[in-house]
Amino acid sequence: MSSKFDLIITHADVVTASDRFTCDIGIRAGKIAALGHDLGSATETVDATGLLVLPGGVDAHCHLDQPMGFGLRMADDFRSGSRSAACGGTTTIIPFAAQAKGQSLRAAVEDYHQRAQGQSAVDYAFHLIVSDPTQHVLDVELPELISEGYTSFKVYMTYDDLKLNDRQILDVLDVARRTGALVMVHAESTDCIAWLTQRLDAAGHTAPKYHAAARPELVEREATHRAITFAELVDVPILIVHVSGQEAIEQIRWAQGRGQKIFAETCPQYLYLTAEDLDQDGYEGAKCVCSPPPRDAQNQEAVWRALAGNVFSVFSSDHAPFSYEDPQGKKLNGKEQKFQHIPNGIPGLETRLPLLFSGGVVGGRINIHQFVALTSTQPAKLYGLYPRKGSIMVGADADLVLWDPAREVTIRNERLHHNVDYTPYEGTTVRGWPMMTFSRGRLISKDFGFVGTEGAGEFMPCGKPIGSI
Ligand code: URP
Ligand code: ZN
Ligand code: ZN
């Protein structure tokens, strides 16, 4: 007689964003087919005694194999990035199909599909980056792409090659209002940064630590307020990405308190790093250069409080992989760069869940349901992948993580699976680690090792964001 299930996970201590219960999980054809007891026969059984069973992580902000220009190249493509995601308990990734200025958005999406095709070990969707909102992009390409499942897009208020002016941002927000898409905003004031950068440079202040001085909190606060004001004017929800500290949080809280639908995301670097990490011997600080920059201990606590208080909906890695010793990375052209030319971004796909679990759940700052909500359920909802992703329920994809809440791990880059030559969290000890990760019922990581198949991950068109979470 053939088995009823392909796999049964027994004695599962299931934790979702809202519930905790013990059951067996029956999996058939990549889907959760039953939650219950005495489920009958299965081709394979895994005993989860002593482990939590969580929905697979959804990393809704990561950069992989993104075309860069300026001689830069990301260290991770879909192959190495998805491998690292799998080993960190993440089963869905949403990187960015980035439009270069002068390029059609459609061409950017097609190019990005080529880069992903047959590479990823986990399922993936795309956000768009809109850097050139021509009339054709606004009237034709964007609405068409949204209807095809690219329902979220990022706009930048800084970076010369990507930034939009205020009028352009309003135009893009208006498309989102008409179509029900979600705009993600990188909120930093470009002219303030340029002005400060010029003065620092003129004074000979070019070391990595001055990256933080060129992008103080007020630069983020002002742009966050401006983006919120634009969202109010157009009457559309937005999501502020990678929020770094108190001043931006105050703006977001203020808007949320007035009833505006302002969603927000933060990332591990704003909980574990400070501007002092940019002030290391020699050029080492370049390893922690990202934007907005990490702040200080008080701001870390402000971010923790805002996580606990549900100001944030999403906790993402903002994995932006540039190797330290790479002439296409942090040492562009083989040279130590002035701070303003250091490629922005740090790696973090694999360490996202353990860092939040350890500092948050073990540290008593957030509860386990908030942890699941921030890392899986809410990003799945906001980006239109729920209920296929983001929960443990009958009919959902069997994306599951068997999580050891007591496992102590000291993070070492040599044990991670990305292609970056460092981690900013080297030597940090965390409690809690994913011991097994399943993607649609297939085991893809086990005991710190990758056992998945590159290319088995599927592209998923996204539905309309569920804005009411
Ligand atoms: O420094 C960062 N965050 N780099 C990645 C690109 C972005 O702005 O998210
Ligand atoms: Zn950004
Ligand atoms: Zn980013």
CSV table of C-alpha atoms and ligand atoms in Angstrom, one decimal:
chain,number,residue,atom,x,y,z
A,1,MET,CA,0.0,0.0,0.0
A,2,SER,CA,1.4,3.5,-0.8
A,3,SER,CA,2.0,5.9,2.0
A,4,LYS,CA,-0.6,8.5,2.9
A,5,PHE,CA,2.1,11.2,3.2
A,6,ASP,CA,5.5,11.9,1.8
A,7,LEU,CA,6.7,13.1,5.2
A,8,ILE,CA,5.4,13.3,8.7
A,9,ILE,CA,7.1,15.5,11.3
A,10,THR,CA,6.1,14.1,14.6
A,11,HIS,CA,5.9,15.8,18.1
A,12,ALA,CA,6.0,19.2,16.5
A,13,ASP,CA,5.9,22.1,19.0
A,14,VAL,CA,4.3,24.4,16.3
A,15,VAL,CA,4.7,28.1,16.8
A,16,THR,CA,2.9,30.6,14.5
A,17,ALA,CA,2.4,34.3,14.7
A,18,SER,CA,-0.7,33.7,16.8
A,19,ASP,CA,-0.7,30.1,18.2
A,20,ARG,CA,1.3,27.4,19.8
A,21,PHE,CA,0.2,23.7,19.8
A,22,THR,CA,1.7,20.3,19.6
A,23,CYS,CA,0.8,18.0,16.7
A,24,ASP,CA,2.2,15.9,13.9
A,25,ILE,CA,2.5,17.5,10.5
A,26,GLY,CA,1.6,15.5,7.4
A,27,ILE,CA,3.1,16.7,4.1
A,28,ARG,CA,2.1,15.6,0.7
A,29,ALA,CA,3.3,17.0,-2.7
A,30,GLY,CA,5.1,19.9,-1.0
A,31,LYS,CA,2.1,21.1,0.9
A,32,ILE,CA,1.0,20.8,4.5
A,33,ALA,CA,-1.8,18.2,4.1
A,34,ALA,CA,-2.7,17.5,7.8
A,35,LEU,CA,-2.1,18.8,11.3
A,36,GLY,CA,-3.2,16.3,13.9
A,37,HIS,CA,-2.3,13.1,15.7
A,38,ASP,CA,-1.9,9.5,14.5
A,39,LEU,CA,-1.8,10.6,10.9
A,40,GLY,CA,-0.9,7.1,9.6
A,41,SER,CA,1.8,6.1,7.2
A,42,ALA,CA,4.5,8.2,5.5
A,43,THR,CA,7.5,7.5,3.3
A,44,GLU,CA,9.6,9.3,5.8
A,45,THR,CA,9.3,10.5,9.4
A,46,VAL,CA,11.2,13.1,11.3
A,47,ASP,CA,10.9,13.4,15.0
A,48,ALA,CA,10.9,17.0,16.2
A,49,THR,CA,11.0,16.3,19.9
A,50,GLY,CA,12.7,19.1,21.8
A,51,LEU,CA,12.6,21.5,18.8
A,52,LEU,CA,10.2,24.3,17.8
A,53,VAL,CA,8.6,24.1,14.4
A,54,LEU,CA,8.3,27.5,12.8
A,55,PRO,CA,7.2,28.7,9.4
A,56,GLY,CA,10.2,29.2,7.1
A,57,GLY,CA,11.6,32.7,7.2
A,58,VAL,CA,10.7,35.2,4.6
A,59,ASP,CA,13.5,37.6,3.9
A,60,ALA,CA,11.8,40.5,2.2
A,61,HIS,CA,14.8,42.7,1.7
A,62,CYS,CA,18.0,41.2,0.3
A,63,HIS,CA,20.2,42.0,-2.7
A,64,LEU,CA,21.6,39.2,-4.8
A,65,ASP,CA,23.4,39.5,-8.1
A,66,GLN,CA,22.1,43.0,-8.6
A,67,PRO,CA,23.7,44.7,-11.6
A,68,MET,CA,25.8,47.5,-10.0
A,69,GLY,CA,27.9,49.5,-12.4
A,70,PHE,CA,31.1,51.4,-11.3
A,71,GLY,CA,33.1,48.1,-11.5
A,72,LEU,CA,31.3,46.6,-8.6
A,73,ARG,CA,29.9,43.1,-8.3
A,74,MET,CA,27.9,41.5,-5.5
A,75,ALA,CA,29.6,38.5,-3.9
A,76,ASP,CA,26.4,36.5,-3.8
A,77,ASP,CA,24.3,35.3,-6.7
A,78,PHE,CA,21.0,33.3,-6.3
A,79,ARG,CA,23.0,30.1,-5.9
A,80,SER,CA,25.2,31.1,-2.9
A,81,GLY,CA,22.6,33.6,-1.5
A,82,SER,CA,19.8,31.0,-1.4
A,83,ARG,CA,22.2,28.4,0.1
A,84,SER,CA,23.0,30.8,2.9
A,85,ALA,CA,19.3,31.6,3.3
A,86,ALA,CA,18.4,27.9,3.6
A,87,CYS,CA,21.0,27.3,6.3
A,88,GLY,CA,19.7,30.3,8.2
A,89,GLY,CA,16.1,29.1,8.2
A,90,THR,CA,14.9,31.3,5.4
A,91,THR,CA,12.8,29.6,2.7
A,92,THR,CA,11.6,32.6,0.8
A,93,ILE,CA,13.7,35.5,-0.5
A,94,ILE,CA,12.6,38.7,-2.2
A,95,PRO,CA,15.5,40.5,-3.8
A,96,PHE,CA,15.3,43.4,-6.2
A,97,ALA,CA,15.0,43.7,-10.0
A,98,ALA,CA,16.7,47.1,-10.3
A,99,GLN,CA,16.0,49.4,-13.2
A,100,ALA,CA,19.1,51.4,-14.3
A,101,LYS,CA,18.4,55.0,-15.4
A,102,GLY,CA,17.6,54.8,-19.1
A,103,GLN,CA,16.6,51.2,-19.0
A,104,SER,CA,13.1,49.9,-19.3
A,105,LEU,CA,11.7,48.3,-16.2
A,106,ARG,CA,10.6,45.3,-18.2
A,107,ALA,CA,14.2,44.7,-19.5
A,108,ALA,CA,15.4,44.9,-15.9
A,109,VAL,CA,12.9,42.2,-14.8
A,110,GLU,CA,13.8,40.0,-17.7
A,111,ASP,CA,17.5,40.3,-17.0
A,112,TYR,CA,16.9,39.5,-13.4
A,113,HIS,CA,14.9,36.4,-14.3
A,114,GLN,CA,17.9,35.2,-16.3
A,115,ARG,CA,20.1,35.7,-13.3
A,116,ALA,CA,17.8,33.7,-11.0
A,117,GLN,CA,16.7,31.0,-13.5
A,118,GLY,CA,17.8,27.5,-12.3
A,119,GLN,CA,19.9,28.9,-9.5
A,120,SER,CA,17.9,29.3,-6.3
A,121,ALA,CA,17.5,26.6,-3.7
A,122,VAL,CA,14.5,28.4,-2.1
A,123,ASP,CA,11.4,30.1,-3.5
A,124,TYR,CA,11.7,33.7,-4.6
A,125,ALA,CA,9.8,36.7,-5.7
A,126,PHE,CA,11.0,40.1,-7.0
A,127,HIS,CA,10.6,43.6,-5.8
A,128,LEU,CA,11.3,46.2,-8.4
A,129,ILE,CA,13.6,49.2,-8.0
A,130,VAL,CA,12.2,52.2,-10.0
A,131,SER,CA,15.0,54.6,-10.8
A,132,ASP,CA,13.7,56.1,-14.0
A,133,PRO,CA,9.9,56.7,-13.8
A,134,THR,CA,9.3,57.9,-17.4
A,135,GLN,CA,5.7,58.5,-18.5
A,136,HIS,CA,5.9,55.1,-20.3
A,137,VAL,CA,7.1,53.4,-17.1
A,138,LEU,CA,4.3,55.1,-15.0
A,139,ASP,CA,1.5,54.5,-17.5
A,140,VAL,CA,2.4,51.2,-19.1
A,141,GLU,CA,5.3,49.2,-17.7
A,142,LEU,CA,4.6,49.6,-13.9
A,143,PRO,CA,0.9,48.8,-14.1
A,144,GLU,CA,1.5,45.8,-16.4
A,145,LEU,CA,4.2,44.4,-14.1
A,146,ILE,CA,2.1,44.9,-11.0
A,147,SER,CA,-0.7,42.9,-12.7
A,148,GLU,CA,1.8,40.2,-13.4
A,149,GLY,CA,2.9,39.8,-9.8
A,150,TYR,CA,5.6,42.4,-9.2
A,151,THR,CA,3.5,44.2,-6.6
A,152,SER,CA,6.1,46.1,-4.6
A,153,PHE,CA,8.8,48.5,-5.6
A,154,LYS,CA,11.5,50.4,-3.9
A,155,VAL,CA,12.3,54.1,-4.5
A,156,TYR,CA,15.4,55.8,-3.3
A,157,MET,CA,15.7,59.4,-1.9
A,158,THR,CA,19.5,59.2,-2.1
A,159,TYR,CA,22.3,57.5,-4.2
A,160,ASP,CA,23.0,59.5,-7.5
A,161,ASP,CA,22.4,56.5,-9.7
A,162,LEU,CA,19.0,55.5,-8.2
A,163,LYS,CA,17.4,58.6,-6.5
A,164,LEU,CA,14.1,60.1,-7.5
A,165,ASN,CA,13.2,63.7,-6.9
A,166,ASP,CA,10.1,64.6,-4.9
A,167,ARG,CA,7.9,65.0,-7.9
A,168,GLN,CA,8.9,61.6,-9.3
A,169,ILE,CA,8.2,60.0,-5.9
A,170,LEU,CA,4.7,61.5,-5.9
A,171,ASP,CA,4.1,60.1,-9.4
A,172,VAL,CA,5.3,56.6,-8.4
A,173,LEU,CA,3.1,56.7,-5.2
A,174,ASP,CA,0.2,57.6,-7.4
A,175,VAL,CA,0.6,54.5,-9.5
A,176,ALA,CA,0.7,52.5,-6.2
A,177,ARG,CA,-2.5,54.1,-5.1
A,178,ARG,CA,-4.3,53.3,-8.3
A,179,THR,CA,-3.0,49.7,-8.5
A,180,GLY,CA,-2.8,48.6,-4.8
A,181,ALA,CA,0.9,48.0,-5.0
A,182,LEU,CA,3.3,48.8,-2.1
A,183,VAL,CA,6.1,51.3,-2.3
A,184,MET,CA,9.2,50.8,-0.2
A,185,VAL,CA,11.1,53.9,0.6
A,186,HIS,CA,14.8,54.3,1.3
A,187,ALA,CA,14.6,57.5,3.3
A,188,GLU,CA,17.8,59.6,3.5
A,189,SER,CA,18.1,63.2,2.4
A,190,THR,CA,20.4,63.2,-0.5
A,191,ASP,CA,21.4,66.9,-0.5
A,192,CYS,CA,22.2,66.9,3.2
A,193,ILE,CA,24.4,63.9,2.7
A,194,ALA,CA,26.2,65.5,-0.3
A,195,TRP,CA,26.7,68.7,1.6
A,196,LEU,CA,28.2,66.9,4.6
A,197,THR,CA,30.3,64.6,2.5
A,198,GLN,CA,31.9,67.6,0.7
A,199,ARG,CA,32.8,69.3,3.9
A,200,LEU,CA,34.2,66.1,5.5
A,201,ASP,CA,36.2,65.4,2.3
A,202,ALA,CA,37.6,68.9,2.2
A,203,ALA,CA,38.8,68.5,5.8
A,204,GLY,CA,40.6,65.3,4.9
A,205,HIS,CA,38.1,63.1,6.8
A,206,THR,CA,37.9,60.2,4.4
A,207,ALA,CA,38.1,57.1,6.7
A,208,PRO,CA,35.2,54.6,6.8
A,209,LYS,CA,34.0,56.1,10.2
A,210,TYR,CA,33.1,59.3,8.4
A,211,HIS,CA,30.4,57.4,6.5
A,212,ALA,CA,28.3,57.6,9.7
A,213,ALA,CA,29.1,61.3,10.2
A,214,ALA,CA,27.9,62.1,6.6
A,215,ARG,CA,24.5,60.4,7.3
A,216,PRO,CA,23.5,61.4,10.8
A,217,GLU,CA,20.0,60.6,12.2
A,218,LEU,CA,18.5,63.9,11.2
A,219,VAL,CA,19.1,63.0,7.5
A,220,GLU,CA,17.0,59.9,7.9
A,221,ARG,CA,14.4,61.7,10.1
A,222,GLU,CA,13.8,64.4,7.6
A,223,ALA,CA,13.5,62.0,4.6
A,224,THR,CA,11.2,59.7,6.7
A,225,HIS,CA,8.9,62.7,7.5
A,226,ARG,CA,8.9,63.8,3.9
A,227,ALA,CA,8.0,60.3,2.6
A,228,ILE,CA,5.2,60.1,5.2
A,229,THR,CA,3.9,63.5,4.1
A,230,PHE,CA,4.0,62.4,0.4
A,231,ALA,CA,2.1,59.2,1.4
A,232,GLU,CA,-0.5,61.3,3.1
A,233,LEU,CA,-0.8,63.7,0.2
A,234,VAL,CA,-1.4,60.8,-2.3
A,235,ASP,CA,-3.4,58.8,0.2
A,236,VAL,CA,-1.4,55.5,-0.1
A,237,PRO,CA,0.3,53.2,2.3
A,238,ILE,CA,4.1,53.0,2.2
A,239,LEU,CA,6.8,51.0,3.9
A,240,ILE,CA,10.0,52.7,5.2
A,241,VAL,CA,12.9,50.2,4.8
A,242,HIS,CA,15.9,49.7,7.1
A,243,VAL,CA,15.0,52.1,9.9
A,244,SER,CA,18.0,52.7,12.1
A,245,GLY,CA,17.0,54.5,15.2
A,246,GLN,CA,14.9,56.7,17.4
A,247,GLU,CA,14.4,59.8,15.3
A,248,ALA,CA,13.0,57.9,12.3
A,249,ILE,CA,10.9,55.8,14.6
A,250,GLU,CA,9.4,58.9,16.2
A,251,GLN,CA,8.2,60.0,12.7
A,252,ILE,CA,6.7,56.6,12.0
A,253,ARG,CA,5.0,56.3,15.3
A,254,TRP,CA,3.6,59.8,14.9
A,255,ALA,CA,2.1,58.9,11.5
A,256,GLN,CA,0.8,55.5,12.7
A,257,GLY,CA,-0.8,57.4,15.7
A,258,ARG,CA,-2.6,59.6,13.2
A,259,GLY,CA,-4.1,56.6,11.5
A,260,GLN,CA,-1.8,56.6,8.4
A,261,LYS,CA,-0.8,53.2,7.0
A,262,ILE,CA,2.9,53.6,7.4
A,263,PHE,CA,4.7,50.2,7.6
A,264,ALA,CA,8.3,49.9,8.7
A,265,GLU,CA,11.2,47.5,8.5
A,266,THR,CA,14.4,47.2,10.5
A,267,CYS,CA,17.4,44.9,10.3
A,268,PRO,CA,19.9,43.1,12.5
A,269,GLN,CA,22.7,45.7,12.0
A,270,TYR,CA,20.6,48.3,13.9
A,271,LEU,CA,20.4,46.0,16.9
A,272,TYR,CA,23.9,44.6,16.9
A,273,LEU,CA,26.2,47.2,15.4
A,274,THR,CA,27.0,50.8,16.2
A,275,ALA,CA,28.9,53.6,14.5
A,276,GLU,CA,31.9,52.6,16.5
A,277,ASP,CA,32.1,49.4,14.4
A,278,LEU,CA,33.0,51.7,11.5
A,279,ASP,CA,35.9,53.1,13.5
A,280,GLN,CA,38.2,50.1,13.5
A,281,ASP,CA,41.9,49.8,12.7
A,282,GLY,CA,42.9,50.7,9.2
A,283,TYR,CA,40.1,50.1,6.7
A,284,GLU,CA,38.3,47.3,8.6
A,285,GLY,CA,35.4,49.7,9.4
A,286,ALA,CA,34.4,49.4,5.7
A,287,LYS,CA,33.0,46.0,6.6
A,288,CYS,CA,30.2,47.7,8.5
A,289,VAL,CA,29.5,50.5,6.0
A,290,CYS,CA,25.8,50.4,5.1
A,291,SER,CA,23.0,53.0,4.8
A,292,PRO,CA,21.6,54.2,7.0
A,293,PRO,CA,24.6,53.6,9.2
A,294,PRO,CA,24.4,51.8,12.5
A,295,ARG,CA,24.0,54.3,15.3
A,296,ASP,CA,24.7,53.9,19.1
A,297,ALA,CA,23.6,51.8,22.1
A,298,GLN,CA,20.6,54.1,22.9
A,299,ASN,CA,19.3,53.8,19.4
A,300,GLN,CA,19.7,50.0,19.5
A,301,GLU,CA,17.4,50.0,22.5
A,302,ALA,CA,15.0,52.3,20.7
A,303,VAL,CA,14.8,49.8,17.8
A,304,TRP,CA,14.2,47.0,20.3
A,305,ARG,CA,11.4,48.9,22.0
A,306,ALA,CA,9.8,49.6,18.6
A,307,LEU,CA,10.0,46.0,17.7
A,308,ALA,CA,8.3,45.0,21.0
A,309,GLY,CA,5.7,47.7,20.5
A,310,ASN,CA,4.8,46.6,16.9
A,311,VAL,CA,6.0,49.8,15.2
A,312,PHE,CA,7.8,47.5,12.8
A,313,SER,CA,6.0,45.0,10.6
A,314,VAL,CA,9.0,43.4,9.0
A,315,PHE,CA,12.5,42.3,10.1
A,316,SER,CA,14.8,41.8,7.0
A,317,SER,CA,18.5,41.3,6.5
A,318,ASP,CA,19.1,43.9,3.8
A,319,HIS,CA,21.8,41.4,2.8
A,320,ALA,CA,24.0,43.5,0.4
A,321,PRO,CA,27.1,41.3,-0.2
A,322,PHE,CA,30.4,42.9,-1.0
A,323,SER,CA,33.6,41.1,0.0
A,324,TYR,CA,36.2,43.0,1.9
A,325,GLU,CA,39.3,41.9,-0.1
A,326,ASP,CA,37.5,42.1,-3.4
A,327,PRO,CA,38.6,44.6,-6.1
A,328,GLN,CA,34.9,44.5,-7.2
A,329,GLY,CA,33.8,44.9,-3.5
A,330,LYS,CA,34.8,46.9,-0.5
A,331,LYS,CA,38.3,47.4,-1.9
A,332,LEU,CA,37.2,48.6,-5.2
A,333,ASN,CA,40.0,48.5,-7.8
A,334,GLY,CA,42.2,46.9,-5.2
A,335,LYS,CA,42.4,50.1,-3.2
A,336,GLU,CA,41.1,51.3,0.1
A,337,GLN,CA,38.4,53.9,-0.8
A,338,LYS,CA,37.3,57.2,0.7
A,339,PHE,CA,34.2,56.6,2.8
A,340,GLN,CA,31.9,58.0,0.1
A,341,HIS,CA,33.1,55.4,-2.5
A,342,ILE,CA,32.9,52.3,-0.3
A,343,PRO,CA,30.1,50.1,-1.6
A,344,ASN,CA,27.2,50.2,0.9
A,345,GLY,CA,25.9,47.1,2.5
A,346,ILE,CA,26.7,44.2,4.7
A,347,PRO,CA,25.8,40.5,4.6
A,348,GLY,CA,23.2,38.9,6.9
A,349,LEU,CA,20.9,36.4,5.2
A,350,GLU,CA,22.0,33.5,7.3
A,351,THR,CA,22.3,35.3,10.7
A,352,ARG,CA,19.0,37.2,10.5
A,353,LEU,CA,16.8,34.7,12.4
A,354,PRO,CA,19.3,33.7,15.1
A,355,LEU,CA,20.2,37.3,15.9
A,356,LEU,CA,16.6,38.3,16.4
A,357,PHE,CA,15.7,35.2,18.3
A,358,SER,CA,18.7,35.4,20.6
A,359,GLY,CA,18.5,39.1,21.4
A,360,GLY,CA,14.7,39.3,21.2
A,361,VAL,CA,13.1,36.1,22.4
A,362,VAL,CA,15.9,34.7,24.6
A,363,GLY,CA,16.6,38.3,25.7
A,364,GLY,CA,13.0,38.8,26.8
A,365,ARG,CA,12.3,41.8,24.6
A,366,ILE,CA,9.8,40.2,22.2
A,367,ASN,CA,7.7,37.1,22.4
A,368,ILE,CA,8.1,34.0,20.1
A,369,HIS,CA,4.9,35.0,18.2
A,370,GLN,CA,6.3,38.4,17.5
A,371,PHE,CA,9.5,36.7,16.3
A,372,VAL,CA,7.5,34.6,13.8
A,373,ALA,CA,5.3,37.6,12.7
A,374,LEU,CA,8.3,39.8,12.0
A,375,THR,CA,10.4,37.3,10.2
A,376,SER,CA,7.8,35.3,8.3
A,377,THR,CA,4.1,36.0,8.5
A,378,GLN,CA,4.0,39.8,8.2
A,379,PRO,CA,6.4,40.0,5.3
A,380,ALA,CA,4.4,37.2,3.5
A,381,LYS,CA,1.2,39.2,4.1
A,382,LEU,CA,2.6,42.6,3.1
A,383,TYR,CA,4.1,41.3,-0.1
A,384,GLY,CA,1.2,39.2,-1.2
A,385,LEU,CA,2.6,35.7,-0.6
A,386,TYR,CA,0.3,34.7,2.3
A,387,PRO,CA,-1.2,32.1,3.0
A,388,ARG,CA,1.1,30.1,0.7
A,389,LYS,CA,4.0,31.4,2.7
A,390,GLY,CA,4.3,32.7,6.3
A,391,SER,CA,2.3,30.2,8.4
A,392,ILE,CA,1.8,26.6,9.3
A,393,MET,CA,-1.7,25.6,8.1
A,394,VAL,CA,-3.3,23.0,5.9
A,395,GLY,CA,-2.8,24.0,2.3
A,396,ALA,CA,0.3,26.1,2.9
A,397,ASP,CA,3.6,25.2,1.4
A,398,ALA,CA,5.5,22.9,3.7
A,399,ASP,CA,8.3,25.5,4.4
A,400,LEU,CA,9.3,24.6,7.9
A,401,VAL,CA,12.1,25.2,10.3
A,402,LEU,CA,13.0,22.9,13.1
A,403,TRP,CA,14.5,25.3,15.6
A,404,ASP,CA,16.6,24.5,18.6
A,405,PRO,CA,15.9,27.3,21.1
A,406,ALA,CA,18.7,26.2,23.4
A,407,ARG,CA,21.5,25.8,20.8
A,408,GLU,CA,24.4,28.1,21.5
A,409,VAL,CA,26.4,29.1,18.5
A,410,THR,CA,29.3,31.5,18.1
A,411,ILE,CA,29.0,33.1,14.7
A,412,ARG,CA,32.1,32.4,12.5
A,413,ASN,CA,32.2,33.4,8.9
A,414,GLU,CA,33.9,30.1,8.0
A,415,ARG,CA,30.7,28.3,9.0
A,416,LEU,CA,28.3,30.5,7.0
A,417,HIS,CA,27.3,29.6,3.4
A,418,HIS,CA,27.4,33.0,1.7
A,419,ASN,CA,30.2,34.0,-0.6
A,420,VAL,CA,31.3,37.0,1.3
A,421,ASP,CA,34.7,36.9,3.0
A,422,TYR,CA,33.5,38.3,6.4
A,423,THR,CA,30.5,38.6,8.7
A,424,PRO,CA,30.1,41.8,10.8
A,425,TYR,CA,28.9,39.4,13.6
A,426,GLU,CA,32.1,37.4,13.8
A,427,GLY,CA,32.5,36.1,17.4
A,428,THR,CA,29.0,37.0,18.5
A,429,THR,CA,27.4,34.2,20.5
A,430,VAL,CA,23.7,33.6,20.0
A,431,ARG,CA,21.2,31.2,21.4
A,432,GLY,CA,18.8,29.5,19.0
A,433,TRP,CA,19.6,28.1,15.6
A,434,PRO,CA,17.7,26.3,12.8
A,435,MET,CA,18.7,22.6,12.8
A,436,MET,CA,16.6,21.6,9.8
A,437,THR,CA,15.0,23.6,7.1
A,438,PHE,CA,12.4,22.2,4.7
A,439,SER,CA,11.3,24.0,1.4
A,440,ARG,CA,8.0,22.6,0.1
A,441,GLY,CA,8.7,19.4,2.1
A,442,ARG,CA,12.2,18.9,0.9
A,443,LEU,CA,15.1,19.0,3.4
A,444,ILE,CA,17.4,21.8,2.3
A,445,SER,CA,19.6,22.3,5.4
A,446,LYS,CA,20.5,20.1,8.3
A,447,ASP,CA,22.9,20.5,11.2
A,448,PHE,CA,24.6,23.6,9.8
A,449,GLY,CA,25.0,22.1,6.3
A,450,PHE,CA,23.3,22.7,3.0
A,451,VAL,CA,21.6,19.6,1.6
A,452,GLY,CA,19.2,21.3,-0.8
A,453,THR,CA,19.3,21.5,-4.6
A,454,GLU,CA,20.2,24.7,-6.4
A,455,GLY,CA,17.5,25.4,-9.0
A,456,ALA,CA,14.7,23.7,-7.0
A,457,GLY,CA,13.4,27.1,-5.8
A,458,GLU,CA,10.5,28.5,-7.8
A,459,PHE,CA,9.6,32.1,-8.8
A,460,MET,CA,6.4,33.2,-7.2
A,461,PRO,CA,4.3,36.1,-8.6
A,462,CYS,CA,3.0,38.2,-5.6
A,463,GLY,CA,-0.6,39.1,-5.0
A,464,LYS,CA,-1.7,42.5,-3.8
A,465,PRO,CA,-0.3,43.4,-0.5
A,466,ILE,CA,-2.5,42.8,2.5
A,467,GLY,CA,-2.4,46.2,4.0
A,468,SER,CA,-4.5,45.5,7.1
A,469,ILE,CA,-2.1,43.5,9.2
B,1,URP,O1,23.7,50.0,2.6
B,1,URP,C1,22.8,49.4,2.1
B,1,URP,N1,21.6,49.3,2.8
B,1,URP,N2,22.9,48.9,0.9
B,1,URP,C2,22.0,48.2,0.2
B,1,URP,C3,21.1,49.0,-0.6
B,1,URP,C4,20.0,49.6,0.1
B,1,URP,O2,19.9,50.8,0.2
B,1,URP,O3,19.2,48.8,0.7
B,2,ZN,ZN,18.0,51.1,0.8
B,3,ZN,ZN,18.8,47.1,0.6
